[in-house]
Coordinates of C-alpha atoms in Angstrom, one line a residue:
X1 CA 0.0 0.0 0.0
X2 CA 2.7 2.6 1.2
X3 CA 4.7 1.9 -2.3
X4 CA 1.5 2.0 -4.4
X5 CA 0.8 5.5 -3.0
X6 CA 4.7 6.6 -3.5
X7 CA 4.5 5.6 -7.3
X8 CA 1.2 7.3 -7.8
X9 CA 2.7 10.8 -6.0
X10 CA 5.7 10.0 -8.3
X11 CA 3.5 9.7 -11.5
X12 CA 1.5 12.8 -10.5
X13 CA 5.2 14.7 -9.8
X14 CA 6.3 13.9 -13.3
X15 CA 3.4 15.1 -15.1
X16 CA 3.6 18.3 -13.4
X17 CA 7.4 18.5 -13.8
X18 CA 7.1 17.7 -17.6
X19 CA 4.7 20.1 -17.9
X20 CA 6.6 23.0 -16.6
X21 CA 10.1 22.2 -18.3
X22 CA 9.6 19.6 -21.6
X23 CA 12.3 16.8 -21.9
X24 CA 13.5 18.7 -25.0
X25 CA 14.3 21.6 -22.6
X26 CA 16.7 19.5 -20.3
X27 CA 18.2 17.6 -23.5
X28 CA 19.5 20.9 -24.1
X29 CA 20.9 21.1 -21.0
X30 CA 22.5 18.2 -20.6
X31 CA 25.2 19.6 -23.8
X32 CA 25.9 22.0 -21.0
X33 CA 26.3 19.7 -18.1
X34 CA 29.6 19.6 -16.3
X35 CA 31.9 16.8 -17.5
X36 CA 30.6 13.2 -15.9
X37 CA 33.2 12.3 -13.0
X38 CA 33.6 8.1 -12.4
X39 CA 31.6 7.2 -9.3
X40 CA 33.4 3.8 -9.9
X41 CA 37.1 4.9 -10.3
X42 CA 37.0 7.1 -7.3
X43 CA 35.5 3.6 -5.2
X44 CA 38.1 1.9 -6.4
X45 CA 40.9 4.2 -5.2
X46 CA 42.3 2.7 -2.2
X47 CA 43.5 6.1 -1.3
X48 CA 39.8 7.6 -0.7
X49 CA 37.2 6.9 2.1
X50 CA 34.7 4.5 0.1
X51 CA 31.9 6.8 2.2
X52 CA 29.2 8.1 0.0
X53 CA 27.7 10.5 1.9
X54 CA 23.9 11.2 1.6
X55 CA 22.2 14.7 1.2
X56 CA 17.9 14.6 2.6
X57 CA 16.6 17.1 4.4
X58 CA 13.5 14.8 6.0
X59 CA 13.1 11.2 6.8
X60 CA 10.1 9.7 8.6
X61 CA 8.4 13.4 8.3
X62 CA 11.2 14.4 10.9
X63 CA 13.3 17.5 9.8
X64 CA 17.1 16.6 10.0
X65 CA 18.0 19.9 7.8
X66 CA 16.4 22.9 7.7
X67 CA 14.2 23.6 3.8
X68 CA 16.0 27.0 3.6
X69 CA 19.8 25.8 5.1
X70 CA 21.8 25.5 1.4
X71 CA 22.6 22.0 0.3
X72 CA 25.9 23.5 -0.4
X73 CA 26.9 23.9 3.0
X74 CA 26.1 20.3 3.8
X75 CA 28.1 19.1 0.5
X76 CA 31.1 21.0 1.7
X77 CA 31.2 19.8 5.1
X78 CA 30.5 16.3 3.4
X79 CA 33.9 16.4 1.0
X80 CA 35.8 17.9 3.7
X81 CA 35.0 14.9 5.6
X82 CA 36.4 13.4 2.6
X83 CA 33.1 11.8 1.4
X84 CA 34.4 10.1 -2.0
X85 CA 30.6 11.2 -3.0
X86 CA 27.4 12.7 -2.7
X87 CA 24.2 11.3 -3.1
X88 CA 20.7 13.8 -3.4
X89 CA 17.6 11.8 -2.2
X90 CA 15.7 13.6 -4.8
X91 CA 12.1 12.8 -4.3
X92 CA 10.6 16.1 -2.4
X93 CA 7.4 14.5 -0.2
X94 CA 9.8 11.8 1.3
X95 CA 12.9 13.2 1.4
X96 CA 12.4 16.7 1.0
X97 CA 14.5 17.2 -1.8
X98 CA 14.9 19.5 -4.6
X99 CA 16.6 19.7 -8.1
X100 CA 18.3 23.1 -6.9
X101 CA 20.3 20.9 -4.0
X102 CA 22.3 18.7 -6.3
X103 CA 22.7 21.4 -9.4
X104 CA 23.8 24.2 -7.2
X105 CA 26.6 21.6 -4.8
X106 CA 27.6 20.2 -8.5
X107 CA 28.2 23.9 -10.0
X108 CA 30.5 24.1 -6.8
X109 CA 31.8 20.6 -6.7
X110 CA 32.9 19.7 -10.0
X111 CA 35.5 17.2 -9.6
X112 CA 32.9 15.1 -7.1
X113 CA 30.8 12.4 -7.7
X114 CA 27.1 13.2 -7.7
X115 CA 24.1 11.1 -7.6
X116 CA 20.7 11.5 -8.6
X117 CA 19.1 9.4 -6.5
X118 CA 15.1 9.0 -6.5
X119 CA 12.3 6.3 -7.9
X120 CA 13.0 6.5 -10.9
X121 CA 10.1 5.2 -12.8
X122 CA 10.0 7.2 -16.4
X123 CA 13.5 8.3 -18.9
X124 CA 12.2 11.8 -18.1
X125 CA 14.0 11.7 -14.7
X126 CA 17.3 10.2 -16.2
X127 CA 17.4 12.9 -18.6
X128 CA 17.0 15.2 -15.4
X129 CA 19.9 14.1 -14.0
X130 CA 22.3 14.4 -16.3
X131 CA 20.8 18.6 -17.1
X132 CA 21.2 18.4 -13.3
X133 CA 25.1 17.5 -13.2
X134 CA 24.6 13.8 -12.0
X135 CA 27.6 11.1 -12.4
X136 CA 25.3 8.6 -11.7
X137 CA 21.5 7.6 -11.4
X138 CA 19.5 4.9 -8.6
X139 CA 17.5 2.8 -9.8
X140 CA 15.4 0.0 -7.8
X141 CA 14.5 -3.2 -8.8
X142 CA 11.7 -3.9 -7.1
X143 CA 10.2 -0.9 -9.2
X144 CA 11.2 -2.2 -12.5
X145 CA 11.1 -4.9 -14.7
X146 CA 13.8 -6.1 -16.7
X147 CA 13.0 -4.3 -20.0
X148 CA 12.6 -0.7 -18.3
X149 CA 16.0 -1.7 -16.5
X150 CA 17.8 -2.4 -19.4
X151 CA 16.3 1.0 -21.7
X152 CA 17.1 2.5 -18.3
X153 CA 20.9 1.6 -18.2
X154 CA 21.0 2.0 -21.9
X155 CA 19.9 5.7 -21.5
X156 CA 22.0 6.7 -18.6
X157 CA 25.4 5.3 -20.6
X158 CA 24.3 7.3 -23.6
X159 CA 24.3 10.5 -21.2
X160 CA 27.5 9.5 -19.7
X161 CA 25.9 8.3 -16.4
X162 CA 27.0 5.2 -14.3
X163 CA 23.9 3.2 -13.2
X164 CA 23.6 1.9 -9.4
X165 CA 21.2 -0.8 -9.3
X166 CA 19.7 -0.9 -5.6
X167 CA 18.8 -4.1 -4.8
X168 CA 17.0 -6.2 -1.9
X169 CA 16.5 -9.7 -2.7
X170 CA 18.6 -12.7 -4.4
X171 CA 16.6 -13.2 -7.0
X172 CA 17.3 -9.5 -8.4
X173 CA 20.6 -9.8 -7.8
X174 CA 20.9 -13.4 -10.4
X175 CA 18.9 -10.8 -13.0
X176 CA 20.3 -7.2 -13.0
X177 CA 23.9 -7.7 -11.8
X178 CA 25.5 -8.4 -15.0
X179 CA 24.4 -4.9 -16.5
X180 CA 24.7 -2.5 -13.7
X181 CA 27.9 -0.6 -13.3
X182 CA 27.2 -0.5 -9.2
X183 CA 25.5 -3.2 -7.2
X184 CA 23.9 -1.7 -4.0
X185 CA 22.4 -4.1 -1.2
X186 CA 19.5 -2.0 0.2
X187 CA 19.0 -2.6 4.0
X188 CA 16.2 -0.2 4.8
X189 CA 12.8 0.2 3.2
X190 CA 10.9 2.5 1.1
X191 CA 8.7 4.1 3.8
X192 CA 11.7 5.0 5.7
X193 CA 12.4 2.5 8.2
X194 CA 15.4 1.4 9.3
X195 CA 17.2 -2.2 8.1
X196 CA 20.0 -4.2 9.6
X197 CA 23.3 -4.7 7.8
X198 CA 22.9 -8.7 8.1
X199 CA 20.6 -8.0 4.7
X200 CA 24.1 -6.9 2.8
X201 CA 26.4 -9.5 5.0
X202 CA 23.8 -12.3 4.0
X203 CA 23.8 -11.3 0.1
X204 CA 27.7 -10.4 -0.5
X205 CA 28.2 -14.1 -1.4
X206 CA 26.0 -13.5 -4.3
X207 CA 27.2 -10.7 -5.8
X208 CA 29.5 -11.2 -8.8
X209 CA 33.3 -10.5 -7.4
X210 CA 34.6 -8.2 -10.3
X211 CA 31.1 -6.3 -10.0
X212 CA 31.5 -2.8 -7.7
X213 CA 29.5 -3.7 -4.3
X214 CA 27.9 -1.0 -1.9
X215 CA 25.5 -1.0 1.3
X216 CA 23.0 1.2 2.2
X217 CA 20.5 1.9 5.1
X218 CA 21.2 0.5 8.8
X219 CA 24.4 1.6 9.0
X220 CA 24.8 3.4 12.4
X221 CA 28.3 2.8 13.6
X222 CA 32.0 2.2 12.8
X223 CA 31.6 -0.7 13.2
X224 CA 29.3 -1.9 10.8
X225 CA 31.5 0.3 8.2
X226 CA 34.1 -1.6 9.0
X227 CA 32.5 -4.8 8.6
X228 CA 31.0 -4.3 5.2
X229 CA 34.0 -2.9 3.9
X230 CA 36.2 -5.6 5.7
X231 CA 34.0 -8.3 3.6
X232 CA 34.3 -6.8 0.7
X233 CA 32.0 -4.2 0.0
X234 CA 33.4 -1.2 -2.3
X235 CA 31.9 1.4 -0.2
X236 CA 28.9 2.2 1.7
X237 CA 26.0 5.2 1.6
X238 CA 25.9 7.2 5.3
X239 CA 22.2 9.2 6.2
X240 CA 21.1 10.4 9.2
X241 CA 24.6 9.0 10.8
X242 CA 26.0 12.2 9.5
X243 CA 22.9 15.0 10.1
X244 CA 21.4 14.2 13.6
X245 CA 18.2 15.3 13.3
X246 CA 17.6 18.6 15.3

């Protein structure tokens, strides 16, 4: 029930967006996005953190950062923290976010990483990333079937865009693993609450081992960074661990 009503606010979102700024308008705008940065070279370079931060401003309806606080000022004190990137929960009644928070912390941020992440359920949004500035795109299994994942992917890689396929169950992971760039084990759930990290430990095994592997959702201490990344995750995706809610 609580994902039947997000895809039909996401479906009423679109038609709105599209309505106010046509997909020809952001075609032109991605010849004028900045040039794509590899989310999965700068994973791979031992010499970074392999921490992904996460930019939302709500969770659970409970404010962790202020709606007129500047995303920039979150992005800088995320890189600082040498985040090897940044990923923009995009979707504005969940997360509270807003195309403005990942365009204006890319026009800043250049040379880092940047991904658009929301539920992404029509190509409109994947051109929107790339006008946007995005490296790289989300994009959820258990939202798509295997012919709008594959146009998906085929889309992003003609924009330039890397493609992290967030996954939850084995199954998905047997049919979308061979033709992601990114495999992300998804701890938590779409209406917000939390997971445990046993769901990545648990599906690591399956996971092809020259595929790029991340975790997301439930991670709360050092701890269980180290342990992901002591397995052999790639890198992991930090929320509310680094904006304590007010």
């Amino acid at each position: 029930m609580i994902l039947e009503y997000i895809l039909k606010a996401k479906e009423i979102e679109l038609a709105k967006k599209e309505q106010e700024t046509p997909i020809e308008i952001l075609e032109q705008l991605t010849l004028n996005a900045s040039q794509p940065i590899s989310l999965v070279e700068a994973l791979m370079d031992p010499l970074k953190s392999h921490i992904i931060a996460e930019f939302k401003r709500k969770t659970n309806n409970k404010e962790l950062i202020s709606a007129s606080e500047s995303a920039i000022n979150w992005t800088s004190r995320f890189i600082n923290g040498h985040a090897v990137a940044v990923s923009f929960k995009m979707d504005n009644a969940l997360y509270g976010g807003t195309s403005d928070d990942l365009y204006q912390s890319k026009q800043l941020f250049p040379d880092t990483p940047m991904i658009y992440d929301d539920i992404i359920i029509d190509p409109y949004q994947i051109v929107e990333a790339r006008a946007l500035g995005a490296d790289a795109i989300c994009l959820y299994s258990s939202l798509l079937d295997v012919e709008n994942v594959n146009a998906f992917i085929q889309l992003a890689h003609l924009l330039d865009m890397e493609v992290i396929m967030c996954i939850k169950d084995r199954e998905d992971i047997i049919k979308f693993s061979d033709v992601t760039d990114i495999v992300c084990i998804i701890n938590s759930n779409f209406d917000g609450t939390d997971g445990d990290i046993q769901q990545s430990i648990d599906l690591y095994h399956l996971i092809p081992q020259d595929k790029i592997k991340i975790s997301a959702g439930g991670i709360h201490t050092q701890n269980h960074i180290n342990t992901l990344l002591d397995i052999g995750y790639d890198g992991v995706i930090l929320g509310t661990i680094l904006v304590p809610s007010n």
